[in-house]
PDB file of C-alpha atoms in Angstrom:
ATOM      1  CA  MET A   1     -13.459 -24.397 -17.687  1.00  0.00           C
ATOM      2  CA  GLU A   2     -10.512 -22.415 -19.022  1.00  0.00           C
ATOM      3  CA  GLN A   3     -10.882 -20.478 -22.219  1.00  0.00           C
ATOM      4  CA  PRO A   4      -7.889 -20.931 -24.539  1.00  0.00           C
ATOM      5  CA  ASP A   5      -7.392 -17.209 -25.171  1.00  0.00           C
ATOM      6  CA  LEU A   6      -7.083 -16.258 -21.472  1.00  0.00           C
ATOM      7  CA  GLU A   7      -4.071 -16.202 -19.202  1.00  0.00           C
ATOM      8  CA  VAL A   8      -5.033 -17.718 -15.863  1.00  0.00           C
ATOM      9  CA  LEU A   9      -3.231 -17.243 -12.575  1.00  0.00           C
ATOM     10  CA  SER A  10      -4.393 -18.892  -9.393  1.00  0.00           C
ATOM     11  CA  ILE A  11      -2.686 -18.305  -6.068  1.00  0.00           C
ATOM     12  CA  LYS A  12      -3.483 -20.521  -3.120  1.00  0.00           C
ATOM     13  CA  ARG A  13      -1.595 -20.305   0.146  1.00  0.00           C
ATOM     14  CA  SER A  14      -2.207 -21.553   3.667  1.00  0.00           C
ATOM     15  CA  HIS A  15      -4.014 -18.944   5.782  1.00  0.00           C
ATOM     16  CA  ASP A  16      -1.316 -19.043   8.456  1.00  0.00           C
ATOM     17  CA  SER A  17       1.655 -18.660   6.082  1.00  0.00           C
ATOM     18  CA  SER A  18       3.252 -15.271   5.414  1.00  0.00           C
ATOM     19  CA  ASP A  19       1.985 -15.391   1.822  1.00  0.00           C
ATOM     20  CA  GLY A  20      -1.489 -16.301   3.074  1.00  0.00           C
ATOM     21  CA  GLN A  21      -1.398 -13.351   5.468  1.00  0.00           C
ATOM     22  CA  LEU A  22      -0.373 -11.085   2.590  1.00  0.00           C
ATOM     23  CA  LEU A  23      -3.276 -12.289   0.448  1.00  0.00           C
ATOM     24  CA  GLN A  24      -5.656 -11.842   3.379  1.00  0.00           C
ATOM     25  CA  PHE A  25      -4.352  -8.279   3.917  1.00  0.00           C
ATOM     26  CA  LEU A  26      -4.905  -7.467   0.235  1.00  0.00           C
ATOM     27  CA  ARG A  27      -8.409  -8.946   0.283  1.00  0.00           C
ATOM     28  CA  GLU A  28      -9.293  -6.840   3.357  1.00  0.00           C
ATOM     29  CA  ARG A  29      -7.781  -3.743   1.758  1.00  0.00           C
ATOM     30  CA  GLU A  30      -9.703  -4.441  -1.434  1.00  0.00           C
ATOM     31  CA  ARG A  31     -12.973  -4.247   0.498  1.00  0.00           C
ATOM     32  CA  ARG A  32     -12.044  -0.736   1.717  1.00  0.00           C
ATOM     33  CA  MET A  33     -10.972   0.426  -1.752  1.00  0.00           C
ATOM     34  CA  SER A  34     -14.517   0.094  -3.130  1.00  0.00           C
ATOM     35  CA  GLY A  35     -14.586  -1.401  -6.558  1.00  0.00           C
ATOM     36  CA  ARG A  36     -10.944  -2.337  -7.008  1.00  0.00           C
ATOM     37  CA  GLY A  37     -10.972  -6.100  -7.051  1.00  0.00           C
ATOM     38  CA  LEU A  38      -8.116  -8.195  -5.750  1.00  0.00           C
ATOM     39  CA  THR A  39      -7.200  -9.133  -9.324  1.00  0.00           C
ATOM     40  CA  LYS A  40      -6.848  -5.435 -10.215  1.00  0.00           C
ATOM     41  CA  ILE A  41      -4.658  -4.796  -7.174  1.00  0.00           C
ATOM     42  CA  VAL A  42      -2.352  -7.709  -8.010  1.00  0.00           C
ATOM     43  CA  LEU A  43      -2.150  -6.793 -11.696  1.00  0.00           C
ATOM     44  CA  SER A  44      -1.468  -3.144 -10.864  1.00  0.00           C
ATOM     45  CA  THR A  45       1.420  -4.237  -8.665  1.00  0.00           C
ATOM     46  CA  LEU A  46       2.799  -6.551 -11.338  1.00  0.00           C
ATOM     47  CA  ARG A  47       2.426  -3.848 -13.984  1.00  0.00           C
ATOM     48  CA  MET A  48       4.281  -1.357 -11.777  1.00  0.00           C
ATOM     49  CA  CYS A  49       7.290  -3.659 -11.442  1.00  0.00           C
ATOM     50  CA  TRP A  50       7.306  -5.582 -14.710  1.00  0.00           C
ATOM     51  CA  GLY A  51       5.226  -3.574 -17.201  1.00  0.00           C
ATOM     52  CA  PRO A  52       8.123  -1.722 -18.869  1.00  0.00           C
ATOM     53  CA  PHE A  53       9.949  -5.005 -19.491  1.00  0.00           C
ATOM     54  CA  VAL A  54       6.889  -6.383 -21.272  1.00  0.00           C
ATOM     55  CA  ILE A  55       6.525  -3.193 -23.297  1.00  0.00           C
ATOM     56  CA  LYS A  56      10.165  -3.441 -24.374  1.00  0.00           C
ATOM     57  CA  ARG A  57       9.768  -7.136 -25.185  1.00  0.00           C
ATOM     58  CA  ILE A  58       6.819  -6.520 -27.503  1.00  0.00           C
ATOM     59  CA  GLY A  59       8.846  -3.914 -29.358  1.00  0.00           C
ATOM     60  CA  ALA A  60       7.062  -0.695 -28.450  1.00  0.00           C
ATOM     61  CA  ASP A  61       8.609   2.557 -29.647  1.00  0.00           C
ATOM     62  CA  SER A  62      11.018   4.428 -27.383  1.00  0.00           C
ATOM     63  CA  ASP A  63       8.486   7.115 -26.394  1.00  0.00           C
ATOM     64  CA  THR A  64       5.980   4.502 -25.220  1.00  0.00           C
ATOM     65  CA  LEU A  65       8.696   2.684 -23.304  1.00  0.00           C
ATOM     66  CA  LYS A  66       9.926   5.926 -21.743  1.00  0.00           C
ATOM     67  CA  THR A  67       6.396   6.828 -20.618  1.00  0.00           C
ATOM     68  CA  ALA A  68       5.941   3.369 -19.089  1.00  0.00           C
ATOM     69  CA  VAL A  69       9.267   3.547 -17.265  1.00  0.00           C
ATOM     70  CA  ILE A  70       8.535   7.025 -15.874  1.00  0.00           C
ATOM     71  CA  TYR A  71       5.098   5.884 -14.718  1.00  0.00           C
ATOM     72  CA  SER A  72       6.529   2.778 -13.035  1.00  0.00           C
ATOM     73  CA  ILE A  73       9.261   4.772 -11.316  1.00  0.00           C
ATOM     74  CA  SER A  74       6.739   7.296  -9.995  1.00  0.00           C
ATOM     75  CA  GLN A  75       4.528   4.504  -8.648  1.00  0.00           C
ATOM     76  CA  LEU A  76       7.509   2.775  -7.029  1.00  0.00           C
ATOM     77  CA  GLU A  77       8.659   6.066  -5.474  1.00  0.00           C
ATOM     78  CA  LEU A  78       5.188   6.536  -4.035  1.00  0.00           C
ATOM     79  CA  GLN A  79       5.323   3.024  -2.594  1.00  0.00           C
ATOM     80  CA  ILE A  80       8.756   3.747  -1.089  1.00  0.00           C
ATOM     81  CA  HIS A  81       7.320   6.892   0.513  1.00  0.00           C
ATOM     82  CA  LEU A  82       4.447   4.888   2.012  1.00  0.00           C
ATOM     83  CA  LEU A  83       6.872   2.270   3.328  1.00  0.00           C
ATOM     84  CA  LYS A  84       9.063   4.939   4.920  1.00  0.00           C
ATOM     85  CA  GLN A  85       6.001   6.308   6.735  1.00  0.00           C
ATOM     86  CA  LEU A  86       5.714   2.941   8.501  1.00  0.00           C
ATOM     87  CA  LEU A  87       9.016   3.735  10.240  1.00  0.00           C
ATOM     88  CA  ASP A  88       7.804   7.039  11.675  1.00  0.00           C
TER      89      ASP A  88
END
């Protein structure tokens, strides 16, 4: 039963679809990351890409927004680095 004060997101995809394979990969990775649940991994990814937009939308001060943007950029740069390593 949903609680009215909670945001709920449910993702269901066929196991053999590309999205299903992605979710399976994340679930397997989650097991190796000890303690970081799949929900935390997904929310961390969303926060990295969309967090600063939410912070701006809620009217945070410019220093808070700047900190969030710098953090997101650094996390995205790290992800880019990891992706580039796949090519080597």
